[in-house]
Every structure is written in structure tokens, then in C-alpha cells.
C-alpha atoms as one frame of an Amber mdcrd trajectory, in Angstrom:
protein
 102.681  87.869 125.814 102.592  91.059 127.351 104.614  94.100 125.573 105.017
  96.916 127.641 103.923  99.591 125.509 101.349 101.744 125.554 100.529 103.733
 122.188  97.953 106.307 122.214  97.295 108.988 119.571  95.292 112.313 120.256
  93.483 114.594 117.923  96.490 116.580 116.764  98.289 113.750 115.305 101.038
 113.139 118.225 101.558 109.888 118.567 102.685 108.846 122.248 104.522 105.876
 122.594 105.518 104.874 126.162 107.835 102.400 127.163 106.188 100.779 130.300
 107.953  98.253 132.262 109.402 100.715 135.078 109.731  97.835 137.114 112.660
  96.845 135.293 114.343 100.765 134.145 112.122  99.925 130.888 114.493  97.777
 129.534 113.212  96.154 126.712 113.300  92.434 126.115 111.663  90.603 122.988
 108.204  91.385 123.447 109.159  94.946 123.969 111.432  94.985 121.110 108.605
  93.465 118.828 105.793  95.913 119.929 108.161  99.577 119.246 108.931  98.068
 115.542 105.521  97.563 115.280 104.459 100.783 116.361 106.946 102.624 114.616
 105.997 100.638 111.186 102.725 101.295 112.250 103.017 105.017 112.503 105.242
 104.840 109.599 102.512 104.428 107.301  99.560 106.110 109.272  98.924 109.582
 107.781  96.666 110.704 110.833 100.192 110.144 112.814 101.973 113.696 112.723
 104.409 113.446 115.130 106.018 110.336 117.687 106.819 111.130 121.184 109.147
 108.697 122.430 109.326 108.289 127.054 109.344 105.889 129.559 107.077 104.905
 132.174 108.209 106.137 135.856 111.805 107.309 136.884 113.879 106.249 133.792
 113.759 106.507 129.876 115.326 102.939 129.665 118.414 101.196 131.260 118.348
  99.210 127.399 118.835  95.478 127.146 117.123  93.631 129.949 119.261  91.378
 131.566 117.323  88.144 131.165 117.000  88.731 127.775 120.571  88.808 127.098
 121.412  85.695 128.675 118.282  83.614 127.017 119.521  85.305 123.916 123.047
  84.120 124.793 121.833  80.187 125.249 120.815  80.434 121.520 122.517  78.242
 118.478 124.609  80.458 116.453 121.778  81.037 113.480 119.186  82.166 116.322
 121.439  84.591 118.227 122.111  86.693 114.925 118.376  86.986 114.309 117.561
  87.639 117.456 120.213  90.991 117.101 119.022  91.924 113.772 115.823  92.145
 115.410 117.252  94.473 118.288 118.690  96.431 114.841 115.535  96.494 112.723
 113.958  98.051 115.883 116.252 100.806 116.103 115.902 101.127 112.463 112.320
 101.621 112.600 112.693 104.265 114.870 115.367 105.813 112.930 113.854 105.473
 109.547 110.250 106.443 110.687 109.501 109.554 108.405 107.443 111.286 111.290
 109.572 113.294 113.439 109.729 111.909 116.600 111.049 113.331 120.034 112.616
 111.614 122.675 111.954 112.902 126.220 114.472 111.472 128.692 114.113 111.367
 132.454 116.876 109.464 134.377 118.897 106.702 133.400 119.343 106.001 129.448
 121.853 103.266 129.155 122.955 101.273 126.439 120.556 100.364 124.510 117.988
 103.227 125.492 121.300 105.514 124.643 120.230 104.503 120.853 116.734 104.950
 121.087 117.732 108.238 121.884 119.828 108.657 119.409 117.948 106.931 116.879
 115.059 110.148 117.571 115.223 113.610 115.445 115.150 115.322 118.217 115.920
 114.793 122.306 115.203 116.777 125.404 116.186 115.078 129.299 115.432 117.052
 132.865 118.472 118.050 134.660 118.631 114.503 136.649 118.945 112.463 133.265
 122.068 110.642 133.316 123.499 108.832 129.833 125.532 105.724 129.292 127.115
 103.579 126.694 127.666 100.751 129.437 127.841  97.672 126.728 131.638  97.173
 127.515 131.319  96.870 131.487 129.655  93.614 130.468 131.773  92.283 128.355
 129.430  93.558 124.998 129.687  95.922 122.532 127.464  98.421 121.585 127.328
  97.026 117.655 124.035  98.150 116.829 123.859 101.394 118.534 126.993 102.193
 117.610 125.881 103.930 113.665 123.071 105.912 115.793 125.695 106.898 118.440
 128.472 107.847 115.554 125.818 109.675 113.684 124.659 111.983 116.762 127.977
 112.682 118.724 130.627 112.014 115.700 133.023 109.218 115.784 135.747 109.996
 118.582 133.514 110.907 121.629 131.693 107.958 120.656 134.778 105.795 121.103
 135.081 107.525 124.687 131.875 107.080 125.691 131.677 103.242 124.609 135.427
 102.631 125.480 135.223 104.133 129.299 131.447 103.482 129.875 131.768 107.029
 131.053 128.040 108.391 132.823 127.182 111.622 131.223 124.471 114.133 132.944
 122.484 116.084 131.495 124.392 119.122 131.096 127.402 117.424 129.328 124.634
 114.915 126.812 124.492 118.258 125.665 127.505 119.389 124.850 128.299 116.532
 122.808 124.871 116.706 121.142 123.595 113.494 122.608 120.511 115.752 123.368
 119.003 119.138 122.279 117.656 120.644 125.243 117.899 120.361 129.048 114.551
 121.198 130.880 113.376 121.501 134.136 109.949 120.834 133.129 109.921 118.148
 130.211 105.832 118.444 129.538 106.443 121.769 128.705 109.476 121.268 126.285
 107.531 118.447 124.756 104.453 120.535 124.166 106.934 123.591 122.380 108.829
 121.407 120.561 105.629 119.257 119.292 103.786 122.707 118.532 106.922 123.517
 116.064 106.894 120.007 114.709 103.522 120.243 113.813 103.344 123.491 111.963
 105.833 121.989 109.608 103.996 120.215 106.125 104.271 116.354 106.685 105.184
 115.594 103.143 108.092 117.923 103.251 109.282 116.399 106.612 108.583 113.042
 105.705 111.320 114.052 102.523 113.708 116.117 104.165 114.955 112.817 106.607
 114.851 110.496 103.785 116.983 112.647 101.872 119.315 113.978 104.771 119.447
 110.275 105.380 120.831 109.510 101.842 123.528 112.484 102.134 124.871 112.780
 105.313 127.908 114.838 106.143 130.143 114.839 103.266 131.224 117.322 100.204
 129.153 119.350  98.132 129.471 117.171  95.340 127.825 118.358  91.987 125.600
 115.425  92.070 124.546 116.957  95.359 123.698 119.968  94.036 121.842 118.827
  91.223 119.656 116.598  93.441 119.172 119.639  95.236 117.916 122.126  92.648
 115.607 119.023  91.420 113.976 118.519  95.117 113.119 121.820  95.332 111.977
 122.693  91.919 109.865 119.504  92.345 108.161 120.422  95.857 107.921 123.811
  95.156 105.021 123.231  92.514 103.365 120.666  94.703 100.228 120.973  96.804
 102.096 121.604 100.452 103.890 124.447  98.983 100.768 125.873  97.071  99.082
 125.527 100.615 101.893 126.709 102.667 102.973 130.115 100.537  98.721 130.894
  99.929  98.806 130.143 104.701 101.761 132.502 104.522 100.575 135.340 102.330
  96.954 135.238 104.217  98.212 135.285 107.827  96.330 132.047 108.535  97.647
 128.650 110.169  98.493 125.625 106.990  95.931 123.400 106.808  98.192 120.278
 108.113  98.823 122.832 111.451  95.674 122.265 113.669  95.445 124.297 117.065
  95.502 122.564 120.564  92.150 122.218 122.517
């Protein structure tokens, strides 16, 4: 079965994963949906992997869900349709959960399901011509399992709007409501900046930082909080990225986990 990805890594540690079906917008099907879980898991656990570029093949990022998919999925006995969606969910998850830092770069259409891809990244840059929709309901669907990526990136009421009117942001307003980062005219060269900065950051520390920021989320300064706090960094701050990192600092010289481009 072919899967539509292609996964290359250079010597830098960026892995590129590229959604390749532009044929179809990218939209991902189960093959497709198989292959990024497994990449993602794969990368995961792969300490050469530094940093995950997330883009898709040709004009568009991903127009989610391909249709044929959906209605084979639809045909299914009531047992097989629900793990066929929790495999749509562990996917996202993957990405999500993945303690690289990974960067989606967005040219035109996201939709749907490539909305929570998006979302589901750290970090998101589109070109001006990028266009964004939560289109589930204009087919009669929901966007279930996109919705806790959605929620988490543009808060709960414009994510209401934008799955309630199927409304097609551009560019410009994705980032108002901090559905992206950065609007560029020339996406290789945001990528390359924002992968430079990625990568002069120590991997364990990253790797930490979303698992705990994962636990927290937005909420109260609880004492518990704090106290989990003080312990993190009185742990990392005697371990060997931070011995490497201050002795980097105090010498002028690049960390040892921040190699140069060739």
C-alpha cells in the first residue's frame, strides 16, 4: 500500500516530513494516517531527530479527510468505525505529543483535518495565500478529534465560530486568532530561521518543557504548581545540558547539541 509520505532527515537533525498526495489537496486517508503516526513515533524516540518540519507536497498543506475514506469508513460496523477514528486521534496525538518541536509550514488550503495537524504543531508559519478551515459541519461531521487541538490553539469561543460557520480564514486573520505564528512571503526562509532557533535550544530541556506545559496548561498558580516548578529547575539545573549550556555561554562558543549549517 502506498503512503504518501516522504521522510527524510539531514545532518542537522531536521526531520522533514512531507505529506505527498497533491493530487488529492494531501488529504490523508488510512495509509496516510498510518505512515505520519509512524513517523512521528518514529522520530519520537530517535535522538539524531532534532527538530520535525511538517508541509505538503504542491499547492496545499492538506484539505484533511479524503473523501473516499470517509465514506469506506462510514460503511463500517459500529466496533470498526470507532477504531478507525481513534486511529485518525492517535495520529494527531503523535504529532501533538512528539517531544521534538516540530513546525508546520502551510501553503494554501488547510481544512479540517489538516486545520489540526496544524494545530497539533508547536509552532506554524503559512504564505500570504494560505487559507484555513474548520469545514467538518458543511458535511454533516464534526470536528471531534480536532476539536482539543483547535480549543487549545485559538481558545474555546472562536473555536465554536470557526467550526459552527465553517468560516475560511486567510492568512492574515489565522493570525490574529493564533491559528498560526507567522505570515511569510517566503516560507523556506521562515522555516530555515525558525529551525536555526529551534535547534540552538538543548533537546532534553525541550523534550521536558512540552511534556510539562502539556501537564499544566492554562490554569492558576496553584502551590502544587509552584513546587513542581522550583523542583524542575533545581533538578535540570545540575544536569549535563545546563553544565554544557552555562560553560557554551560563558565561553562565547555554540552548545554542543547546536551544530552549524553547511
Amino acid at each position: 500500500m502506498e503512503t504518501h509520505l516522504d521522510v527524510s532527515l539531514n545532518p542537522r537533525g531536521v526531520l522533514r516530513v512531507v505529506l505527498n498526495r497533491p493530487q488529492r489537496f494531501n488529504a490523508f486517508d488510512e495509509a496516510l494516517i498510518q505512515a505520519l503516526t509512524a513517523a512521528f513515533e518514529r522520530a519520537a524516540a530517535d535522538p539524531a531527530v532534532r527538530v520535525i518540519v511538517l508541509a505538503g507536497e504542491g499547492r496545499h498543506f492538506c484539505a484533511g479527510a479524503d473523501i473516499e475514506w470517509m465514506q469506506r469508513a462510514a460503511a463500517l460496523d459500529a466496533e470498526a468505525n470507532v477504531a478507525d477514528a481513534a486511529r485518525f486521534a492517535a495520529m494527531l496525538a503523535s504529532v501533538a505529543d512528539c517531544p521534538k518541536p516540530t513546525l508546520a509550514c502551510v501553503r494554501g488550503l488547510a481544512l479540517a483535518g489538516g486545520v489540526g495537524l496544524v494545530c497539533a504543531c508547536d509552532i506554524a508559519v503559512a504564505e500570504p495565500g494560505a487559507q484555513f478551515g474548520v469545514s467538518e459541519a458543511l458535511l454533516g461531521l464534526l470536528p471531534a478529534v480536532i476539536a482539543p487541538y483547535l480549543i487549545n490553539a485559538v481558545g474555546l469561543r472562536a473555536a465554536r465560530m470557526l467550526g459552527l460557520s465553517a468560516r475560511r480564514l486567510d492568512a492574515a486573520e489565522a493570525l490574529r486568532y493564533g491559528l498560526i505564528h507567522e505570515v511569510s512571503e517566503s516560507l523556506a526562509d521562515s522555516e530555515a530561521a525558525w529551525i536555526d532557533q529551534l535547534l540552538a535550544g538543548a533537546p532534553g530541556a525541550q523534550g521536558e518543557l512540552k511534556r510539562l506545559f502539556a501537564q499544566w496548561g492554562p490554569g492558576p498558580v496553584t502551590a502544587e504548581r509552584r513546587a513542581v516548578g522550583a523542583q524542575t529547575l533545581a533538578r535540570t539545573r545540575q544536569g549535563d545540558e545546563a553544565r554544557e549550556g552555562l560553560a557554551a555561554f560563558l565561553a562565547k562558543r555554540r552548545a554542543a547539541w547546536n551544530k552549524e549549517s553547511k
